[in-house]
XYZ file of C-alpha atoms in Angstrom:
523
model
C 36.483 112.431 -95.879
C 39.843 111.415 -93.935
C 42.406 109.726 -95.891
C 41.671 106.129 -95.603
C 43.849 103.073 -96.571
C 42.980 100.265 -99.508
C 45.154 97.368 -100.277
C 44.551 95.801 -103.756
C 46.013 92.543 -103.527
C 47.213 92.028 -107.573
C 48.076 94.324 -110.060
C 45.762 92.588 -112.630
C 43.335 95.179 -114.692
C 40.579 94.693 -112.066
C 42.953 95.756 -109.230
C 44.538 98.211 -111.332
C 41.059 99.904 -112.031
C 39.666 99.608 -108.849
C 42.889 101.827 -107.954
C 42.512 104.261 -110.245
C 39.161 105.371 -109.606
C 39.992 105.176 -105.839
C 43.270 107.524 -106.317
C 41.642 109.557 -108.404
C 38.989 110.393 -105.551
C 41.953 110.546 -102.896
C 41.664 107.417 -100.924
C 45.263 106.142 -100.573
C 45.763 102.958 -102.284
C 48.906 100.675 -101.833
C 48.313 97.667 -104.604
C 50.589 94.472 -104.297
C 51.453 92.300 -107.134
C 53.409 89.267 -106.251
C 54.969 89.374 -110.311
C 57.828 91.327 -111.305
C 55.428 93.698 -113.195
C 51.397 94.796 -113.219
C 49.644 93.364 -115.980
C 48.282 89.553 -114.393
C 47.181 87.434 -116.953
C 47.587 90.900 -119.676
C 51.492 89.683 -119.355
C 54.278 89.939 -122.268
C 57.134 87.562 -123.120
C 60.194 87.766 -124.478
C 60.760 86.315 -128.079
C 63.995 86.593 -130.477
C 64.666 90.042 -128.789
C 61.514 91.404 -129.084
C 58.208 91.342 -126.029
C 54.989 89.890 -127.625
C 51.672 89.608 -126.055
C 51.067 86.245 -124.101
C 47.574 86.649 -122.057
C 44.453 88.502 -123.244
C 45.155 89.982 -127.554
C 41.697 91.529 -128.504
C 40.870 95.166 -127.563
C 37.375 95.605 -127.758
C 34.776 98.235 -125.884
C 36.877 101.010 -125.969
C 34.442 103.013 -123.957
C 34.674 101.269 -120.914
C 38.399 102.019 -121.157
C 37.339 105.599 -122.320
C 34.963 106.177 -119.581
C 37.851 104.970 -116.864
C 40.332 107.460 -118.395
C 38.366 110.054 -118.175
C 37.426 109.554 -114.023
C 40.818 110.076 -113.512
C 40.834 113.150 -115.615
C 43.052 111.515 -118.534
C 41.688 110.920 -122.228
C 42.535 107.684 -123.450
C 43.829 108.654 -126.981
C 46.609 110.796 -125.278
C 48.129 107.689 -123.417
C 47.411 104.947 -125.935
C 47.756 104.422 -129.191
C 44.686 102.446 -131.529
C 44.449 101.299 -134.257
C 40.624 99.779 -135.781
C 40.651 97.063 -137.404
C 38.711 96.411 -140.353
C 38.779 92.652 -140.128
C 37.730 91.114 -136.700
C 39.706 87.761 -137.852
C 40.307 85.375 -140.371
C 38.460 81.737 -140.037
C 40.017 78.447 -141.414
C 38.608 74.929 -142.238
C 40.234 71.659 -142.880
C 38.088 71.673 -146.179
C 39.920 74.649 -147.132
C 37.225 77.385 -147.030
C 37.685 80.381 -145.436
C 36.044 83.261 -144.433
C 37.046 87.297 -142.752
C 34.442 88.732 -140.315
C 35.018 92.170 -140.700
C 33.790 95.377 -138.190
C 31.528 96.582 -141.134
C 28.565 94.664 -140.814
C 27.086 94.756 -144.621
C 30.496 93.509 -145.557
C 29.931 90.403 -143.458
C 26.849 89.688 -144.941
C 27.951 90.347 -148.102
C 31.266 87.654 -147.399
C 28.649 85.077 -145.204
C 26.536 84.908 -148.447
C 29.154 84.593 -151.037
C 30.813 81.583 -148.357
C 27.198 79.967 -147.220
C 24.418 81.124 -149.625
C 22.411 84.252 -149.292
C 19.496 82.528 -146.776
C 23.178 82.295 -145.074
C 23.852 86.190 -144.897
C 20.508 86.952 -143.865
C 20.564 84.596 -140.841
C 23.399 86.682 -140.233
C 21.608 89.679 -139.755
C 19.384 88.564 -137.985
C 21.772 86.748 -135.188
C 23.273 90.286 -135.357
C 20.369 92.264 -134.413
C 19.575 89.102 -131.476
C 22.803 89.951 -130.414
C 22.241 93.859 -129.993
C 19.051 93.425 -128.300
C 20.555 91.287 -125.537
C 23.263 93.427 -125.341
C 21.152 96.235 -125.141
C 18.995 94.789 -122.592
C 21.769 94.028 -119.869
C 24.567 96.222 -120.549
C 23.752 99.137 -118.195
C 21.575 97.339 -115.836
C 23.968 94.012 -115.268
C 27.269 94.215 -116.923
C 27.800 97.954 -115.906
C 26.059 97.248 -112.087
C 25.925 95.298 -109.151
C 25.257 92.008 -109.455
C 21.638 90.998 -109.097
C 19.362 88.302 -108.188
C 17.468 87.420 -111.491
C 14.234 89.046 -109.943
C 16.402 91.891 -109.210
C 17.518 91.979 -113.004
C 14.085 91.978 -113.957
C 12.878 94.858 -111.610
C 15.952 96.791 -113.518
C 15.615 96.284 -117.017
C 11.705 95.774 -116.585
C 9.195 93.850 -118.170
C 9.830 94.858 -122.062
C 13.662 93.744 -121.459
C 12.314 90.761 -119.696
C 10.413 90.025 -122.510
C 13.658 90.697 -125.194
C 15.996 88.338 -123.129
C 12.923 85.862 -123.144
C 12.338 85.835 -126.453
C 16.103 85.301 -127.409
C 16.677 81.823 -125.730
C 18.211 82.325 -122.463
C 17.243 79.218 -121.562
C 18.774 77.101 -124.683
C 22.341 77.075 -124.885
C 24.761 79.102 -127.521
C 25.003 76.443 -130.006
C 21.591 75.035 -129.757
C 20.171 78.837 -130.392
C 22.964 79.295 -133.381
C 20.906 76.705 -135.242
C 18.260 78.957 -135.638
C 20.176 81.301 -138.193
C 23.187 79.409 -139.186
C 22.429 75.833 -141.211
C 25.746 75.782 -142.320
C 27.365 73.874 -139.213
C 30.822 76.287 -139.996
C 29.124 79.068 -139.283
C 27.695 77.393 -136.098
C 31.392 77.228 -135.405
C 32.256 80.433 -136.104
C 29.780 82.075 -133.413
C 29.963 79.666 -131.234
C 33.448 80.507 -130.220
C 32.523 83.638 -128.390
C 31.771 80.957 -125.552
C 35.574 80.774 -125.322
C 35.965 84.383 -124.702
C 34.640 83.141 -121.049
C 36.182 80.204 -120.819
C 32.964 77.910 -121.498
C 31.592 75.593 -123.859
C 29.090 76.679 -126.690
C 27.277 73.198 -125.657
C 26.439 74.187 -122.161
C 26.733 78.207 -121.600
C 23.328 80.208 -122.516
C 22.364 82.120 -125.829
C 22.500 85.449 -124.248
C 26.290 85.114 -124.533
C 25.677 85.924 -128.190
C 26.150 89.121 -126.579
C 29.886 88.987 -127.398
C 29.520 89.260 -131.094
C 27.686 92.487 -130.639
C 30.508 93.307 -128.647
C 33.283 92.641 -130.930
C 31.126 94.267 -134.238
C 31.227 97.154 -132.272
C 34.751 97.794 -132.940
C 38.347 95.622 -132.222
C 41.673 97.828 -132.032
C 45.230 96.894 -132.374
C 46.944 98.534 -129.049
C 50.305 99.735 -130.395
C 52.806 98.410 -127.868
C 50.396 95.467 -127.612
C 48.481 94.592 -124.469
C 51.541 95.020 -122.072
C 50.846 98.767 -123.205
C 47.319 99.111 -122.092
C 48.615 97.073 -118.389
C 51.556 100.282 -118.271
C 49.105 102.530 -119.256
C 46.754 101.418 -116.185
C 49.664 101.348 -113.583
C 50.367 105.028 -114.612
C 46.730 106.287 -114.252
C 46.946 104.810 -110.810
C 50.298 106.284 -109.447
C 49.558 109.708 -111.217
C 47.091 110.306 -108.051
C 49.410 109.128 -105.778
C 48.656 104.846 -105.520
C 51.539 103.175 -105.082
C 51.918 99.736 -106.782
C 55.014 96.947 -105.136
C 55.879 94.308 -107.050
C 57.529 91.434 -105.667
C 55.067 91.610 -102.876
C 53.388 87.895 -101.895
C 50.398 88.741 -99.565
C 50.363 85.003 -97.515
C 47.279 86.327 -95.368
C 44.571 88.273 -95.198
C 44.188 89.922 -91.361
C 40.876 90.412 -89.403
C 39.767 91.496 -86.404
C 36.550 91.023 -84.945
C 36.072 89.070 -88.091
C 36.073 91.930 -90.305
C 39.627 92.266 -92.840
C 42.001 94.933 -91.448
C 44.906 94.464 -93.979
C 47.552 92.040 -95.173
C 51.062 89.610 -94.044
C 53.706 89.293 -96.889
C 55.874 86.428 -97.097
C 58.588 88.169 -95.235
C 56.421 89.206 -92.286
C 55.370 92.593 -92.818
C 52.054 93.596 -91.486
C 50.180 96.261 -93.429
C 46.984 97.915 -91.932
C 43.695 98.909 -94.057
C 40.424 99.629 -93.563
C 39.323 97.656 -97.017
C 41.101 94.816 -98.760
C 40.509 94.422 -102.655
C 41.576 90.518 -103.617
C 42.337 90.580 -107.385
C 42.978 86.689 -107.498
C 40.914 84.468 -108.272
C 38.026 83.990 -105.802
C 38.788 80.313 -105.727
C 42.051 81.096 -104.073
C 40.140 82.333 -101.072
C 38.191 79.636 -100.652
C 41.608 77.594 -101.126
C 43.265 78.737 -97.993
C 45.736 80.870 -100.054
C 45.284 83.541 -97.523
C 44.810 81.967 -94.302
C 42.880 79.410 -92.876
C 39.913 81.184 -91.613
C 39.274 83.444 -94.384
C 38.863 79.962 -96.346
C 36.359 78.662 -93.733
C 34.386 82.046 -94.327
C 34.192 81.902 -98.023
C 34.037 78.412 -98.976
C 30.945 79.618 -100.551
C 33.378 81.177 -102.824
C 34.799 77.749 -104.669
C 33.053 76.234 -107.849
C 33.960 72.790 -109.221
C 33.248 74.169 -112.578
C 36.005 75.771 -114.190
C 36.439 77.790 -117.122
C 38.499 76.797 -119.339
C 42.520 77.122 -119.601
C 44.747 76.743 -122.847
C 48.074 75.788 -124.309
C 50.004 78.301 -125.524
C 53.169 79.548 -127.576
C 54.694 82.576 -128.001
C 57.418 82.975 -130.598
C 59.249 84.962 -132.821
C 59.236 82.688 -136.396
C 58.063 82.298 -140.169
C 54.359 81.480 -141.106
C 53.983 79.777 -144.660
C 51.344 78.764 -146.474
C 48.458 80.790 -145.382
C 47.772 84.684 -145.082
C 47.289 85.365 -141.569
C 45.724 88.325 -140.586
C 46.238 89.660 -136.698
C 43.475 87.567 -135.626
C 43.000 84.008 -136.852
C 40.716 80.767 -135.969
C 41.440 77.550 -137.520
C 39.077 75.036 -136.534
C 38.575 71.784 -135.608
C 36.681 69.227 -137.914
C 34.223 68.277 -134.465
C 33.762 70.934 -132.327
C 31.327 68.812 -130.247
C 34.096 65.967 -129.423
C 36.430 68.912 -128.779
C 34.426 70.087 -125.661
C 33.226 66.833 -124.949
C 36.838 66.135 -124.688
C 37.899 69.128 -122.104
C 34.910 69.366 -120.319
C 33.424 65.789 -120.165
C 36.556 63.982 -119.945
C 39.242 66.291 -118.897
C 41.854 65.914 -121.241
C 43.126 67.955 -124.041
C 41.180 67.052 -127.497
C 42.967 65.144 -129.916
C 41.842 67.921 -132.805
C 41.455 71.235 -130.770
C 40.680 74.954 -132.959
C 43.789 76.732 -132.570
C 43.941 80.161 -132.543
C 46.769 83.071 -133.702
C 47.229 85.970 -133.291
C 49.911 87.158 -135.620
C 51.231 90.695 -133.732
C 53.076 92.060 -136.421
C 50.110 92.826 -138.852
C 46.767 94.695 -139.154
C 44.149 93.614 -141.702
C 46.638 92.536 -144.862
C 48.965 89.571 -144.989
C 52.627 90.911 -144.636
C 54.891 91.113 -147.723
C 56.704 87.713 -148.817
C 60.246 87.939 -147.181
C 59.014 90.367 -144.632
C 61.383 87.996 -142.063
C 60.498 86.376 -138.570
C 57.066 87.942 -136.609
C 56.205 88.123 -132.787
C 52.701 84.927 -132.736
C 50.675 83.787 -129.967
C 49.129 79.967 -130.823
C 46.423 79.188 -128.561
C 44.700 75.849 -127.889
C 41.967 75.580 -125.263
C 42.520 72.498 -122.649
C 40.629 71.767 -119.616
C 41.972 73.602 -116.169
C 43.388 70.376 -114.620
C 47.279 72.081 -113.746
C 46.849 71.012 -110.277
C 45.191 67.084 -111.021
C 47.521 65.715 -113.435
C 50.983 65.382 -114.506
C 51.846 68.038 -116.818
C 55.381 67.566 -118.456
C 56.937 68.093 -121.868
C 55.271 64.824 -123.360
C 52.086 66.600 -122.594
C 53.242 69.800 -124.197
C 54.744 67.911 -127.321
C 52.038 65.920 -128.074
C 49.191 68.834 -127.701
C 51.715 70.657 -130.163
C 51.705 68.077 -132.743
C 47.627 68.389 -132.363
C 48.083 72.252 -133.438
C 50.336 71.429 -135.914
C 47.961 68.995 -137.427
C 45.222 71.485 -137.896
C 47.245 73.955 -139.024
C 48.710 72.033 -142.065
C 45.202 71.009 -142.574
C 44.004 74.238 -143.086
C 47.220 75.262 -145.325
C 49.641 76.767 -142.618
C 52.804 75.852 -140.870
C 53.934 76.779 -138.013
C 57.183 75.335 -136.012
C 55.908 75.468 -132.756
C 59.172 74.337 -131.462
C 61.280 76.979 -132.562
C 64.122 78.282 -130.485
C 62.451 81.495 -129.564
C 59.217 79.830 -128.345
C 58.285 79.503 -125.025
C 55.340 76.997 -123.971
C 52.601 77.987 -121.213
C 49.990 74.922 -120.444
C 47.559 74.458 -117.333
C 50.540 74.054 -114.855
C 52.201 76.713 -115.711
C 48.951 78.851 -115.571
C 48.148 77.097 -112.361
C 51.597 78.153 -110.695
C 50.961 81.915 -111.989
C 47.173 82.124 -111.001
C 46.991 79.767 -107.450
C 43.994 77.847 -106.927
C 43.116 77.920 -110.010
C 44.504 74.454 -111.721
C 44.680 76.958 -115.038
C 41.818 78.287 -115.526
C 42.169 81.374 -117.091
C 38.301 83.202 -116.475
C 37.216 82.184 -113.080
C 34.336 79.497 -113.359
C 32.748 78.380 -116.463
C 29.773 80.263 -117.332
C 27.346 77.071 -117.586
C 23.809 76.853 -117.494
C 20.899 79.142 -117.576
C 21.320 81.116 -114.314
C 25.569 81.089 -114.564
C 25.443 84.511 -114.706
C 24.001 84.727 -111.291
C 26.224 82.376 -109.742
C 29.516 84.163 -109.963
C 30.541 85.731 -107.086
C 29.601 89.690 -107.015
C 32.191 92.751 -105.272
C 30.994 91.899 -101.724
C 32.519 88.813 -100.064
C 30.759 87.243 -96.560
C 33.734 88.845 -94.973
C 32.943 92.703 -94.141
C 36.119 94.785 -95.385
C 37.067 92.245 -98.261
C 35.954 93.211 -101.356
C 36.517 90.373 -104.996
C 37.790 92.363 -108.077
C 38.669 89.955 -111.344
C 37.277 87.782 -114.303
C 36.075 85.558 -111.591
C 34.047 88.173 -110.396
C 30.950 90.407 -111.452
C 30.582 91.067 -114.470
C 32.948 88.343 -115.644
C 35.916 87.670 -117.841
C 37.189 89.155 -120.693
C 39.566 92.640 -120.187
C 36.600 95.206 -120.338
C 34.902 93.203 -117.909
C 37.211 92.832 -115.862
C 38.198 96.790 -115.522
C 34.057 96.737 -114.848
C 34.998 94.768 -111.783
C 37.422 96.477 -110.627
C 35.446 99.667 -110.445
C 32.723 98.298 -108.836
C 34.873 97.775 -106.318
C 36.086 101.044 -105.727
C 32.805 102.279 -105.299
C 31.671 99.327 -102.414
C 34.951 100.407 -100.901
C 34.114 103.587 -101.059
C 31.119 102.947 -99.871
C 32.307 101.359 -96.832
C 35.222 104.452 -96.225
C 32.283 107.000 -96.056
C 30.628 104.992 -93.417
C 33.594 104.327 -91.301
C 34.397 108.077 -91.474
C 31.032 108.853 -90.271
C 31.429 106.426 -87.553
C 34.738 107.728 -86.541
C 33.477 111.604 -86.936
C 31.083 110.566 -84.040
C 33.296 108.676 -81.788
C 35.991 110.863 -81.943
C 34.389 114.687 -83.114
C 37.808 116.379 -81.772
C 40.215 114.583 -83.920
C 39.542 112.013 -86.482
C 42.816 109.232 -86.631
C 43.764 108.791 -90.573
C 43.955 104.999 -91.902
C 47.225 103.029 -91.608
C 47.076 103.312 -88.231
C 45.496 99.712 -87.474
C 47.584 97.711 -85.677
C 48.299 93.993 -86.279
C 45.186 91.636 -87.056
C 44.375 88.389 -84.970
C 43.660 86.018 -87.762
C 44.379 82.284 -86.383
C 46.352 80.796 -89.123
């Protein structure tokens, strides 16, 4: 096949592996990324002289990751190092319990008992083997494929996974299924925060998203360097081959002609030709008009009211007393039902949200007493309303003294408005992600068939392919590089055919891409 030109619009880990996997096979890729740096929402900050992790902190199927290395001929333990971690996190209650989830399972059970009662533990086990059999069921044949139609789904995984999915609620929601092993309303808690992890509420999103637990038992590694590591990592991979990745690059439009995408405008005017366009925004910013009018009146099919959910966050370098934090930590709220009632029924933050932390500078034991200041990431969730309401630093203070709150109940301080912190809430998000009002995982992932409604690789305009956590499979890192791939190969895909197309046309001498000329988009 001819060389033939992609443009990746954002260096996020979809575009990134959408990039690699087209480099790797030779198809020149030119990725833009409007930020300073690749990475999208996997982005770092800068805290008392040293970067932290401000976006996504939990490394978890290391095979995708493994399996993506390896297409470009790289093995991932040579360009990354991980670290396991026995403890998946450390849970907190205002009543002063606690309890670690760790990676071995027995261990759980054996902790779940001693916290809950042994009918407890083995309620456990069985949500754990619900989990793997859902997990099981649509891993290859919908998290690792195209996206489906449900009777598409079941002609894949056939009637006996039909039958598993069936017989493990799909059509109940998360928390409504958790009742059926976990009694003990903290445990509900507990597993029903894997909604989260896609931006939804446990009240509304289905059971099979008790998928996500399976996930994370499988295995959770620390990336040494943090996240930011794994985003270099990616960006290498890519230009190894011969991609080429410009920051500073705002793509204002997306070209067509004859109504099918034929490259990009940046802000400053410059035209660059393609024969496939990879968006790795949000798909709402399509539908938004962030690139061009018409390409919004095509994909208006694109936009979802509901959004996923966004957060208030802090990253600083400071002191933690009271409490031994672990690298991953929930502490949560006394009524987790008010708290999404509050974000997704009324819009606003709650008034008692879970807060999450994410303590960089440890593994699985609390640090030595004295051991000085340490890189955190607090996390509250808050609806995705950036773009519908004034956002200023009353809103920031008083969703901090919320955090603060719940931490002291559950025995830790943190000073949340320590010089080296630096606040991110829903407008901030907005302004980095466009279109988006926040939202940090596309749309949320309610009701029985949400699965199916998220927008797959293909778009309604031919040569304009979606990559992201608003995309196909969905959100979450792994799922995202998932997208990104199947991208490459729909863009591949369409290369082949064009070079066929062009082989007959023009059997004497086949023209190499890059040499389109100037679209005729009416914007």
């Amino acid at each position: 096949m001819p060389e033939a030109q992609t443009i990746v619009i954002g260096a996020g880990v979809g575009g990134l592996a959408c990039a690699i996997d087209l480099a790797a096979q030779g198809v020149a890729v030119h990725v833009l990324e409007r930020a300073s740096a690749p990475g999208g929402k996997m982005r770092m900050l800068r805290a008392g002289g040293a970067d932290g992790d401000a976006g996504p902190t939990v490394f978890t199927l290391r095979s995708v990751f493994e399996d993506l290395f390896a297409s470009a001929g790289v093995r991932l333990k040579d360009r990354l190092t991980l670290t396991p971690l026995d403890v998946l996190a450390r849970h907190a209650w205002a009543d002063g319990s606690q309890l670690d989830l760790y990676a071995d399972r027995a261990r759980s059970a054996d902790a779940i008992g001693r916290f809950a009662g042994q009918a407890a533990a083995r309620g456990y086990l069985s949500f754990c083997e619900r989990a793997k059999r859902v997990h099981d069921v649509l891993e290859r044949d919908f998290m690792r494929a195209p996206r489906p139609s449900p009777l598409g789904l079941v002609r894949a995984i056939g009637w006996r996974g039909a039958l598993t999915l069936l017989r493990n609620s799909p059509f109940r929601s998360l928390w409504s299924a958790l009742r059926d092993d976990f009694p003990d309303p903290r445990l509900r808690q507990l597993f029903a925060r894997y909604a989260t992890y896609v931006g939804s509420s446990p009240f509304a999103c289905p059971a099979t998203l008790m998928l996500i637990a399976h996930v994370e038992q499988e295995g959770v590694w620390s990336v040494e360097g943090g996240m930011g590591a794994l985003a270099r990592a990616l960006g290498e991979l890519a230009q190894a081959p011969g991609a080429c990745i410009q920051t500073g690059a705002d793509v204002v439009r997306i070209d067509l002609r004859d109504g099918t995408a034929c490259g990009v405008t940046l802000a400053d005017g410059t035209f660059l030709g393609a024969d496939a366009v990879v968006c790795n925004a949000d798909a709402a910013a399509l539908a938004a008009g962030c690139f061009g009018r018409e390409i919004a009146a095509r994909t208006r099919s694109l936009a979802s009211p509901h959004r996923s959910l966004s957060a208030h966050t802090w990253t600083l370098r400071g002191d933690v007393h009271g409490f031994g934090l672990l690298r991953h930590n929930v502490f949560f709220s006394r009524d987790y039902q008010a708290e999404f009632a509050a974000i997704f029924g009324q819009g606003r933050a709650p008034d008692e949200p879970t807060v999450y932390v994410c303590a960089q500078d440890r593994a699985d034991a609390p640090r030595p007493r004295g051991a000085g200041p340490e890189r955190l990431l607090v996390l509250a969730n808050a609806p995705a309303d950036g773009d519908m309401q004034s956002h200023d630093s009353g809103t920031t203070t008083r969703v901090g003294r919320a955090v603060q709150e719940v931490l002291k109940r559950c025995g830790a301080e943190i000073e949340l408005d320590h010089p080296t912190a630096t606040a991110t809430g829903p407008a901030e998000f907005g302004r980095l992600f466009p279109a988006t009002g926040g939202a940090l995982y596309g749309r949320a992932s309610h009701g029985a068939m949400a699965s199916f409604d998220r927008p797959g690789t293909a778009t309604p305009i031919p040569g304009l392919y979606l990559a992201g956590g608003s995309a196909h499979p969905g959100a979450g890192v792994p799922m995202t590089a998932l997208s990104g791939r199947l991208a490459a190969a729909a863009v591949r895909a369409r290369l082949d055919s064009i070079a066929r197309s062009r082989a007959t046309a023009m059997p004497g001498g086949m023209r190499t891409a890059g040499a389109t000329t100037a679209g005729s988009e009416s914007s």
